[in-house]
Coordinates of C-alpha atoms in Angstrom, one line a residue:
X640 CA -14.2 -71.0 -4.3
X641 CA -15.1 -67.3 -4.5
X642 CA -15.2 -65.6 -7.8
X643 CA -13.6 -62.1 -8.0
X644 CA -14.8 -58.9 -9.7
X645 CA -12.1 -56.3 -10.1
X646 CA -13.4 -52.7 -10.6
X647 CA -11.2 -49.9 -12.0
X648 CA -12.0 -46.4 -13.1
X649 CA -10.7 -44.3 -16.0
X650 CA -10.7 -40.8 -17.6
X651 CA -11.6 -38.9 -14.4
X652 CA -12.3 -39.5 -10.8
X653 CA -15.7 -39.4 -9.0
X654 CA -17.5 -41.5 -11.6
X655 CA -19.2 -43.6 -8.9
X656 CA -17.2 -46.8 -8.8
X657 CA -18.2 -47.3 -5.2
X658 CA -21.9 -46.9 -5.9
X659 CA -21.6 -49.2 -9.0
X660 CA -19.9 -51.8 -6.9
X661 CA -22.5 -51.5 -4.2
X662 CA -25.3 -51.7 -6.7
X663 CA -23.9 -54.8 -8.5
X664 CA -23.3 -56.5 -5.1
X665 CA -27.0 -55.8 -4.2
X666 CA -28.1 -57.3 -7.5
X667 CA -26.0 -60.4 -7.1
X668 CA -27.3 -60.7 -3.5
X669 CA -30.9 -60.4 -4.8
X670 CA -30.1 -63.4 -7.0
X671 CA -29.2 -65.4 -3.9
X672 CA -25.4 -65.1 -3.9
X673 CA -23.2 -64.3 -0.9
X674 CA -21.1 -61.2 -1.6
X675 CA -18.4 -59.0 0.0
X676 CA -16.9 -55.8 -1.3
X677 CA -13.4 -54.6 -0.7
X678 CA -11.6 -51.3 -1.4
X679 CA -8.0 -50.8 -2.4
X680 CA -6.9 -47.2 -1.7
X681 CA -3.6 -46.2 -3.4
X682 CA -2.7 -43.2 -1.1
X683 CA 0.1 -43.5 1.5
X684 CA -1.9 -42.7 4.6
X685 CA -2.3 -45.8 6.7
X686 CA -6.0 -45.1 6.9
X687 CA -8.1 -41.9 6.4
X688 CA -8.4 -41.3 10.1
X689 CA -6.1 -38.3 10.2
X690 CA -7.2 -36.9 6.9
X691 CA -9.2 -33.7 6.7
X692 CA -12.9 -34.2 5.7
X693 CA -12.3 -31.6 3.0
X694 CA -9.6 -33.9 1.5
X695 CA -11.3 -37.2 1.8
X696 CA -14.9 -36.9 2.9
X697 CA -16.2 -38.7 6.0
X698 CA -14.3 -41.5 7.8
X699 CA -16.5 -44.6 7.9
X700 CA -16.0 -46.8 11.0
X701 CA -16.7 -50.5 11.1
X702 CA -17.8 -52.6 14.0
X703 CA -14.3 -53.9 14.6
X704 CA -12.9 -50.3 14.8
X705 CA -11.4 -49.7 11.3
X706 CA -11.3 -46.2 10.0
X707 CA -12.1 -46.6 6.4
X708 CA -13.1 -45.0 3.1
X709 CA -16.6 -43.7 2.8
X710 CA -17.3 -46.1 0.0
X711 CA -17.6 -48.9 2.6
X712 CA -20.7 -47.0 3.8
X713 CA -22.2 -47.5 0.4
X714 CA -21.3 -51.2 0.5
X715 CA -23.0 -51.7 3.9
X716 CA -26.1 -49.6 3.1
X717 CA -26.7 -51.5 -0.2
X718 CA -26.0 -55.0 0.9
X719 CA -26.5 -55.0 4.7
X720 CA -23.2 -57.0 5.0
X721 CA -21.1 -55.5 7.8
X722 CA -17.7 -54.4 6.7
X723 CA -14.6 -55.5 8.5
X724 CA -11.1 -54.2 9.1
X725 CA -10.0 -56.5 6.3
X726 CA -12.2 -54.8 3.7
X727 CA -10.2 -51.7 3.2
X728 CA -6.4 -51.4 2.6
X729 CA -4.2 -48.5 1.6
X730 CA -0.7 -48.4 0.1
X731 CA 0.4 -46.9 3.4
X732 CA -0.8 -49.9 5.3
X733 CA 0.7 -52.3 2.8
X734 CA 4.1 -50.6 2.9
X735 CA 3.9 -50.3 6.7
X736 CA 3.5 -54.0 7.0
X737 CA 6.2 -54.8 4.6
X738 CA 8.7 -52.5 6.2
X739 CA 7.9 -53.9 9.7
X740 CA 8.5 -57.4 8.3
X741 CA 11.8 -56.3 6.7
X742 CA 13.0 -54.8 10.0
X743 CA 12.2 -58.1 11.8
X744 CA 14.2 -60.0 9.2
X745 CA 11.2 -61.9 7.9
X746 CA 12.5 -61.7 4.3
X747 CA 15.8 -63.5 5.3
X748 CA 18.1 -60.9 3.6
X749 CA 16.2 -60.7 0.3
X750 CA 15.9 -57.5 -1.6
X751 CA 12.4 -56.1 -0.9
X752 CA 10.7 -54.9 -4.1
X753 CA 7.4 -53.9 -5.5
X754 CA 7.3 -57.1 -7.3
X755 CA 6.9 -59.6 -5.7
X756 CA 6.6 -58.3 -2.2
X757 CA 4.1 -55.4 -2.6
X758 CA 2.0 -57.2 -5.1
X759 CA 2.0 -60.4 -3.0
X760 CA 0.7 -58.4 0.0
X761 CA -2.1 -56.9 -2.1
X762 CA -3.1 -60.3 -3.5
X763 CA -3.1 -61.8 0.1
X764 CA -5.4 -59.0 1.2
X765 CA -7.8 -59.7 -1.7
X766 CA -7.9 -63.4 -1.1
X767 CA -8.1 -63.4 2.7
X768 CA -11.2 -64.8 4.4
X769 CA -13.2 -65.4 1.2
X770 CA -13.9 -69.2 1.5
X771 CA -17.6 -68.8 2.4
X772 CA -18.4 -66.3 -0.4
X773 CA -19.7 -66.6 -3.9
X774 CA -18.4 -63.2 -5.2
X775 CA -15.8 -60.8 -3.9
X776 CA -15.9 -57.3 -5.5
X777 CA -12.6 -55.4 -5.3
X778 CA -12.7 -51.7 -6.1
X779 CA -9.4 -50.0 -7.0
X780 CA -9.4 -46.3 -5.9
X781 CA -8.1 -43.6 -8.1
X782 CA -7.9 -43.6 -11.9
X783 CA -6.0 -45.8 -14.3
X784 CA -2.8 -44.0 -15.2
X785 CA -2.2 -42.7 -11.7
X786 CA 1.4 -43.7 -10.7
X787 CA 0.4 -44.8 -7.2
X788 CA -2.2 -47.3 -8.4
X789 CA 0.2 -49.3 -10.6
X790 CA 1.1 -51.9 -8.0
X791 CA -2.6 -52.6 -7.5
X792 CA -3.2 -53.0 -11.3
X793 CA -0.2 -55.3 -11.5
X794 CA -1.6 -57.4 -8.6
X795 CA -4.9 -57.7 -10.4
X796 CA -3.1 -58.9 -13.6
X797 CA -1.3 -61.6 -11.6
X798 CA -4.4 -62.6 -9.7
X799 CA -6.4 -63.1 -12.9
X800 CA -3.8 -65.4 -14.2
X801 CA -3.5 -67.3 -10.9
X802 CA -7.3 -67.7 -10.4
X803 CA -7.9 -69.2 -13.8
X804 CA -10.6 -68.9 -16.4
X805 CA -14.1 -68.0 -15.2
X806 CA -12.9 -67.2 -11.6
X807 CA -12.3 -63.5 -12.1
X808 CA -13.5 -60.6 -14.4
X809 CA -12.6 -57.0 -14.8
X810 CA -15.1 -54.1 -14.9
X811 CA -13.9 -50.7 -16.0
X812 CA -15.9 -47.6 -15.2
X813 CA -15.3 -44.8 -17.6
X814 CA -16.7 -41.5 -18.9
X815 CA -18.4 -40.8 -22.2
X816 CA -18.6 -37.0 -22.2
X817 CA -21.2 -34.9 -24.1
X818 CA -19.8 -32.0 -26.1
X819 CA -22.6 -29.5 -26.2
X820 CA -21.1 -27.4 -29.0
X821 CA -21.0 -30.4 -31.2
X822 CA -24.1 -32.0 -29.9
X823 CA -22.3 -35.4 -29.6
X824 CA -21.2 -38.0 -27.1
X825 CA -17.5 -38.7 -27.5
X826 CA -16.1 -42.2 -27.1
X827 CA -12.5 -41.4 -27.5
X828 CA -11.7 -40.9 -23.8
X829 CA -13.1 -44.4 -23.1
X830 CA -11.0 -45.9 -25.9
X831 CA -7.8 -44.3 -24.5
X832 CA -8.6 -45.4 -21.0
X833 CA -9.2 -49.0 -21.9
X834 CA -6.1 -49.0 -24.0
X835 CA -4.1 -47.8 -21.1
X836 CA -5.5 -50.5 -18.8
X837 CA -4.9 -53.2 -21.4
X838 CA -1.3 -52.0 -21.8
X839 CA -0.9 -52.8 -18.1
X840 CA -2.1 -56.4 -18.8
X841 CA -5.7 -56.1 -17.8
X842 CA -8.4 -56.4 -20.5
X843 CA -11.8 -55.4 -19.1
X844 CA -14.7 -57.8 -19.6
X845 CA -17.4 -55.1 -19.0
X846 CA -17.4 -51.4 -19.5
X847 CA -19.7 -49.1 -17.4
X848 CA -20.0 -45.9 -19.3
X849 CA -21.1 -42.8 -17.2
X850 CA -22.9 -40.4 -19.4
X851 CA -25.3 -37.5 -19.1
X852 CA -27.3 -38.4 -22.3
X853 CA -28.6 -41.8 -23.5
X854 CA -25.9 -43.9 -25.2
X855 CA -27.1 -44.8 -28.7
X856 CA -26.6 -48.3 -30.0
X857 CA -24.2 -47.0 -32.7
X858 CA -22.0 -45.6 -29.9
X859 CA -22.2 -48.7 -27.9
X860 CA -21.2 -50.7 -30.9
X861 CA -18.3 -48.3 -31.6
X862 CA -17.0 -48.6 -28.0
X863 CA -17.4 -52.4 -28.1
X864 CA -15.4 -52.6 -31.4
X865 CA -12.5 -50.5 -30.3
X866 CA -12.4 -51.7 -26.7
X867 CA -12.6 -55.4 -27.5
X868 CA -15.8 -56.3 -25.5
X869 CA -19.2 -57.5 -26.6
X870 CA -21.7 -54.8 -27.3
X871 CA -24.0 -56.2 -24.5
X872 CA -21.2 -55.7 -22.1
X873 CA -21.1 -51.9 -22.7
X874 CA -23.4 -50.8 -19.9
X875 CA -24.7 -47.2 -20.0
X876 CA -24.9 -45.5 -16.6
X877 CA -27.0 -42.3 -16.7
X878 CA -27.6 -40.0 -13.7
X879 CA -30.4 -41.4 -11.5
X880 CA -33.1 -39.5 -9.6
X881 CA -31.8 -41.1 -6.3
X882 CA -28.8 -43.3 -5.5
X883 CA -31.3 -45.9 -4.4
X884 CA -32.6 -46.1 -8.0
X885 CA -29.2 -47.1 -9.3
X886 CA -29.5 -50.9 -8.6
X887 CA -32.8 -50.9 -10.6
X888 CA -31.2 -48.8 -13.4
X889 CA -28.2 -51.1 -13.7
X890 CA -30.4 -54.2 -13.7
X891 CA -32.5 -52.7 -16.5
X892 CA -29.3 -52.3 -18.5
X893 CA -28.4 -55.9 -17.8
X894 CA -25.2 -55.6 -15.8
X895 CA -25.9 -58.5 -13.4
X896 CA -26.8 -60.7 -16.4
X897 CA -23.6 -59.8 -18.2
X898 CA -21.5 -60.4 -15.1
X899 CA -22.9 -63.9 -14.7
X900 CA -22.4 -64.5 -18.5
X901 CA -18.7 -63.5 -18.2
X902 CA -18.4 -66.1 -15.4
X903 CA -20.1 -68.7 -17.7
X904 CA -23.0 -68.9 -15.1
X905 CA -26.6 -69.3 -16.3
X906 CA -28.5 -66.2 -15.0
X907 CA -31.6 -68.1 -14.2
X908 CA -34.7 -66.4 -12.8
X909 CA -34.9 -62.6 -12.5
X910 CA -33.8 -61.3 -9.0
X911 CA -36.4 -60.1 -6.5
X912 CA -35.9 -56.3 -6.4
X913 CA -39.2 -55.5 -4.7
X914 CA -37.6 -53.9 -1.7
X915 CA -35.6 -51.5 -4.0
X916 CA -38.8 -50.6 -5.9
X917 CA -40.5 -49.8 -2.6
X918 CA -37.6 -47.6 -1.5
X919 CA -37.6 -45.7 -4.8
X920 CA -41.4 -45.3 -4.6
X921 CA -41.1 -43.8 -1.2
X922 CA -38.3 -41.5 -2.2
X923 CA -40.0 -40.3 -5.4
X924 CA -43.5 -40.0 -4.1
X925 CA -43.3 -38.5 -0.6
X926 CA -46.5 -37.6 1.3
X927 CA -44.9 -34.4 2.8
X928 CA -41.6 -32.8 3.5
X929 CA -39.6 -31.4 6.4
X930 CA -36.5 -29.2 6.7
X931 CA -33.6 -30.3 9.0
X932 CA -30.9 -27.8 9.8
X933 CA -27.5 -29.4 10.1
X934 CA -25.2 -27.1 12.0
X935 CA -21.7 -28.4 11.1
X936 CA -18.1 -27.6 10.7
X937 CA -17.4 -29.1 7.2
X938 CA -20.6 -28.1 5.4
X939 CA -18.6 -26.9 2.4
X940 CA -18.2 -30.6 1.3
X941 CA -21.3 -32.7 1.8
X942 CA -19.2 -35.9 1.5
X943 CA -17.9 -35.0 4.9
X944 CA -21.3 -36.0 6.2
X945 CA -22.2 -38.7 3.7
X946 CA -23.6 -41.3 6.1
X947 CA -25.4 -38.6 8.0
X948 CA -27.0 -37.3 4.8
X949 CA -28.2 -40.8 3.9
X950 CA -29.4 -41.7 7.4
X951 CA -31.6 -38.5 7.3
X952 CA -33.0 -39.7 3.9
X953 CA -33.7 -43.1 5.5
X954 CA -35.6 -41.4 8.3
X955 CA -37.6 -39.7 5.6
X956 CA -38.2 -43.1 3.9
X957 CA -39.5 -44.5 7.2
X958 CA -42.0 -41.6 7.5
X959 CA -42.8 -41.3 3.8
X960 CA -41.6 -37.7 3.7
X961 CA -38.9 -35.8 1.8
X962 CA -36.1 -34.5 4.0
X963 CA -34.7 -31.2 2.9
X964 CA -31.3 -30.6 4.5
X965 CA -30.2 -27.1 5.2
X966 CA -26.4 -27.1 5.7
X967 CA -25.4 -24.3 8.1
X968 CA -21.8 -23.3 8.9
X969 CA -21.6 -23.2 12.7
X970 CA -19.1 -20.3 12.5
X971 CA -21.9 -18.1 11.2
X972 CA -23.3 -18.1 14.7
X973 CA -20.1 -16.8 16.2
X974 CA -20.3 -13.3 14.7
X975 CA -22.3 -10.5 16.3
X976 CA -24.1 -9.5 13.1
X977 CA -25.7 -12.9 12.5
X978 CA -29.3 -13.5 13.5
X979 CA -29.4 -17.1 14.6
X980 CA -33.2 -17.2 14.4
X981 CA -33.3 -16.2 10.8
X982 CA -31.2 -19.3 9.9
X983 CA -32.9 -21.8 12.3
X984 CA -36.5 -20.7 12.4
X985 CA -37.3 -22.3 9.0
X986 CA -36.0 -25.7 10.3
X987 CA -38.4 -28.2 11.7
X988 CA -35.5 -30.0 13.5
X989 CA -31.9 -29.2 14.3
X990 CA -28.9 -31.6 14.2
X991 CA -25.4 -31.0 15.3
X992 CA -23.0 -33.7 14.0
X993 CA -19.6 -35.0 15.0
X994 CA -16.4 -32.9 14.7
X995 CA -13.0 -32.2 16.2
X996 CA -11.5 -29.0 17.5
X997 CA -12.8 -25.7 18.8
X998 CA -13.7 -24.0 15.5
X999 CA -17.4 -23.5 15.3
X1000 CA -18.0 -24.9 18.8
X1001 CA -19.7 -21.8 20.2
X1002 CA -22.0 -21.7 17.2
X1003 CA -23.0 -25.2 17.8
X1004 CA -23.7 -24.4 21.5
X1005 CA -25.9 -21.5 20.3
X1006 CA -27.8 -23.9 18.1
X1007 CA -28.4 -26.2 21.1
X1008 CA -29.7 -23.3 23.1
X1009 CA -32.0 -22.2 20.3
X1010 CA -33.5 -25.8 19.9
X1011 CA -33.9 -26.2 23.7
X1012 CA -35.6 -22.8 24.2
X1013 CA -37.8 -22.9 21.2
X1014 CA -38.9 -26.6 21.6
X1015 CA -37.4 -27.6 18.2
X1016 CA -36.4 -31.3 17.9
X1017 CA -32.7 -31.6 18.6
X1018 CA -30.3 -34.4 17.7
X1019 CA -26.7 -34.2 18.9
X1020 CA -24.2 -36.8 17.6
X1021 CA -20.8 -37.3 19.3
X1022 CA -19.5 -33.7 19.4
X1023 CA -23.2 -32.6 19.2
X1024 CA -23.9 -34.4 22.4
X1025 CA -20.9 -32.8 24.1
X1026 CA -22.1 -29.3 23.1
X1027 CA -25.5 -30.1 24.5
X1028 CA -23.9 -30.9 27.8
X1029 CA -21.8 -27.7 27.8
X1030 CA -24.9 -25.7 27.0
X1031 CA -26.9 -27.4 29.7
X1032 CA -24.0 -26.8 32.2
X1033 CA -23.7 -23.1 31.3
X1034 CA -27.3 -22.1 31.0
X1035 CA -29.2 -24.4 33.4
X1036 CA -26.7 -25.8 35.9
X1037 CA -25.0 -22.6 36.8
X1038 CA -21.5 -23.6 35.5
X1039 CA -20.7 -20.5 33.5
X1040 CA -17.2 -21.5 32.6
X1041 CA -18.2 -25.0 31.4
X1042 CA -16.0 -26.2 28.5
X1043 CA -14.0 -29.0 27.0
X1044 CA -10.3 -29.8 27.5
X1045 CA -10.2 -30.3 23.7
X1046 CA -10.5 -26.5 23.4
X1047 CA -7.6 -25.9 25.9
X1048 CA -7.1 -25.7 29.7
X1049 CA -10.3 -25.1 31.7
X1050 CA -11.4 -25.0 35.3
X1051 CA -14.7 -26.6 34.5
X1052 CA -13.9 -29.7 32.3
X1053 CA -17.5 -30.9 31.6
X1054 CA -15.9 -32.7 28.6
X1055 CA -12.5 -34.3 29.0
X1056 CA -10.0 -36.5 27.3
X1057 CA -10.7 -40.2 27.7
X1058 CA -7.5 -41.9 28.8
X1059 CA -8.7 -45.4 29.5
X1060 CA -11.8 -47.6 28.9
X1061 CA -12.7 -51.3 28.7
X1062 CA -13.0 -53.1 25.4
X1063 CA -13.5 -56.7 24.4
X1064 CA -9.7 -57.1 24.4
X1065 CA -9.3 -55.6 27.9
X1066 CA -8.3 -52.2 29.3
X1067 CA -7.4 -49.6 26.5
X1068 CA -5.2 -46.7 27.5
X1069 CA -4.3 -43.5 25.6
X1070 CA -2.0 -40.6 26.3
X1071 CA -2.7 -36.9 25.6
X1072 CA 0.5 -36.5 23.6
X1073 CA 0.2 -39.7 21.6
X1074 CA -0.2 -40.2 17.9
X1075 CA -3.6 -39.3 16.5
X1076 CA -4.1 -42.2 14.1
X1077 CA -6.1 -45.0 15.6
X1078 CA -6.0 -43.7 19.1
X1079 CA -9.7 -43.0 19.6
X1080 CA -12.5 -45.1 21.1
X1081 CA -13.3 -46.8 17.8
X1082 CA -15.8 -49.4 16.7
X1083 CA -18.9 -51.0 18.3
X1084 CA -19.4 -50.8 22.0
X1085 CA -22.5 -51.8 24.1
X1086 CA -24.7 -49.4 26.1
X1087 CA -27.4 -49.9 28.7
X1088 CA -30.5 -47.7 28.5
X1089 CA -32.6 -46.5 31.4
X1090 CA -35.9 -48.4 31.3
X1091 CA -38.1 -45.4 31.5
X1092 CA -36.2 -43.3 29.0
X1093 CA -37.2 -41.9 25.6
X1094 CA -34.4 -43.7 23.9
X1095 CA -35.4 -47.1 25.4
X1096 CA -38.8 -46.7 23.8
X1097 CA -37.3 -45.6 20.5
X1098 CA -35.0 -48.7 20.4
X1099 CA -37.6 -50.9 22.0
X1100 CA -34.7 -52.3 24.0
X1101 CA -32.6 -51.7 27.1
X1102 CA -29.4 -52.9 25.5
X1103 CA -27.8 -51.6 22.3
X1104 CA -24.5 -51.7 20.4
X1105 CA -23.3 -48.7 18.4
X1106 CA -20.2 -47.5 16.7
X1107 CA -17.9 -44.9 18.2
X1108 CA -15.2 -42.5 17.0
X1109 CA -14.1 -40.0 19.6
X1110 CA -11.3 -39.0 22.1
X1111 CA -13.3 -37.0 24.6
X1112 CA -16.1 -38.0 27.0
X1113 CA -18.7 -36.2 29.2
X1114 CA -17.2 -35.9 32.7
X1115 CA -19.5 -37.9 35.0
X1116 CA -18.3 -35.7 37.9
X1117 CA -20.8 -33.2 36.5
X1118 CA -23.7 -35.7 36.1
X1119 CA -25.6 -34.7 39.2
X1120 CA -25.6 -31.0 38.4
X1121 CA -26.4 -31.6 34.7
X1122 CA -29.4 -33.8 35.7
X1123 CA -30.6 -31.2 38.1
X1124 CA -30.8 -28.9 35.1
X1125 CA -33.0 -31.4 33.3
X1126 CA -30.4 -33.2 31.1
X1127 CA -30.9 -36.9 31.9
X1128 CA -28.1 -39.5 31.4
X1129 CA -30.3 -42.2 29.8
X1130 CA -27.6 -44.4 28.4
X1131 CA -24.3 -45.6 30.0
X1132 CA -21.6 -48.0 29.2
X1133 CA -22.2 -51.4 30.9
X1134 CA -19.8 -50.6 33.7
X1135 CA -21.6 -47.3 34.3
X1136 CA -18.5 -45.1 33.8
X1137 CA -19.0 -43.6 30.3
X1138 CA -22.1 -41.6 29.3
X1139 CA -23.5 -42.8 26.0
X1140 CA -26.9 -40.9 25.7
X1141 CA -28.4 -37.8 27.2
X1142 CA -32.0 -36.6 26.8
X1143 CA -34.4 -33.9 28.0
X1144 CA -37.7 -35.6 28.9
X1145 CA -39.5 -32.2 29.2
X1146 CA -38.6 -31.4 25.5
X1147 CA -40.6 -32.5 22.4
X1148 CA -37.5 -34.4 21.2
X1149 CA -34.0 -33.8 22.5
X1150 CA -31.4 -36.6 22.3
X1151 CA -27.6 -36.5 22.3
X1152 CA -25.6 -39.6 21.6
X1153 CA -21.8 -40.2 22.0
X1154 CA -21.8 -42.7 19.1
X1155 CA -22.5 -42.4 15.4
X1156 CA -25.9 -44.1 14.7
X1157 CA -25.7 -42.9 11.0
X1158 CA -23.1 -45.6 10.3
X1159 CA -25.6 -48.4 10.9
X1160 CA -28.6 -46.9 9.0
X1161 CA -29.8 -48.5 5.8
X1162 CA -32.6 -47.6 3.3
X1163 CA -34.4 -50.8 3.9
X1164 CA -33.7 -50.7 7.7
X1165 CA -33.6 -47.0 8.8
X1166 CA -31.9 -46.4 12.2
X1167 CA -34.6 -46.1 14.9
X1168 CA -33.1 -42.8 16.2
X1169 CA -33.3 -41.2 12.7
X1170 CA -36.8 -42.6 12.1
X1171 CA -38.0 -41.1 15.4
X1172 CA -36.1 -37.8 14.8
X1173 CA -37.8 -37.3 11.4
X1174 CA -41.2 -38.3 12.9
X1175 CA -40.6 -35.5 15.5
X1176 CA -39.8 -33.1 12.7
X1177 CA -43.0 -34.0 10.9
X1178 CA -44.9 -33.3 14.0
X1179 CA -43.1 -30.0 14.4
X1180 CA -43.9 -29.0 10.8
X1181 CA -47.6 -29.4 11.5
X1182 CA -47.4 -27.1 14.5
X1183 CA -45.7 -24.3 12.6

């Protein structure tokens, strides 16, 4: 039977619960255990799919088409375990399911209440499909004391009683702030947070204390005394030089040993963390550096491109270089007084990521043009591929009015709304006026690559599977004219109807993909497209 680790946060948000969960899972995995991580999100959205990236950061997509919290990206990158639809649930989804059941009469006339119906649904989610696992880590979003997280804390309390001794533990991530005027670390916020959690019936077994300065033994002892945990179970968590150094840092503080001790499991031999040491060595001791310009729409919040940021780092790891990312607002290139060259000339490569809507589109098209004309490596992802097609249509195929129906009515719809496509479950259909949530082409789909293409050599394969999240597609009615302008369709859906990849063979490195390769990149297994893209940037840097 799987053992459960429930992870909560206190004092303030953004303490790194997701990164801690991912790091702990990686450490347990290195000890030979089978792990899975799940995320409970208290907000009322059914999923983050319709939320602004400025509100919630990126939407992470799983192979089975779930739109999930960005923490699931950390989980996958650190463990290599593919996340599923069942690994992320929100209050909105829980309540939606309960109301649907109530309307069908499934509750046989009973009064539907938070306890037991909501808490039972949360517990069922936590326990589902865990028979073949050793440890299940469940992260509760938000901060203890938030009114919306109360049903989740209550569900944890019930589960800990039902699972029995040594089958579950609680880890509380908290803040120990440093007051510079006093020159002291303050433990009182942690004491209050633990007290509030205990008042809800959950006594933590371990405390992870985020702090900017080393936590002295005297302060650890004080926290242990007032929070009713062993001193060894008070784990300091200082800022790390890289997120990939965090597993090593937590192991040095003994978190994996203390977790096993809380489960009454003998820790045994030390885990093999050599691959993490190798990653950190490459990150901290690069043999060079390159600058990549990311021309995006949501550059004001880097979490909007979290997986992209990490995939570029992975490309750097593969090439033993540091990747400096220059975040550039695409709207800057839509004003007459902005010199595009001054922004992009310092970049050794240019990337245009995914987005929705017309804002910044012309700036992205201008970026594509700059990269094509100057011979700078270009990588277009999802929307970035579509803008590459519009630029090629306008500037090389003689279609001056080329546009996307996403931007409004057009006589030259080089990009158009996808209304139907084939999936594993059969023909999928969508309507232009339908709901936004969950109506895109989502999840993993196969593609067939042209045998003599650049991308086939990069993948070293003619068949791939990648994750998608989009509503619009390149219109194949324009394929012949686009290819006459040098933009080759080198990857297609197996039935030959949906373009997946375009490239320019006459360019040093110019690839556009309709999918999101950043979602499958890992530090110990960099995605081949990002590894190749950064290699092209390294070559470009030597030519400058």
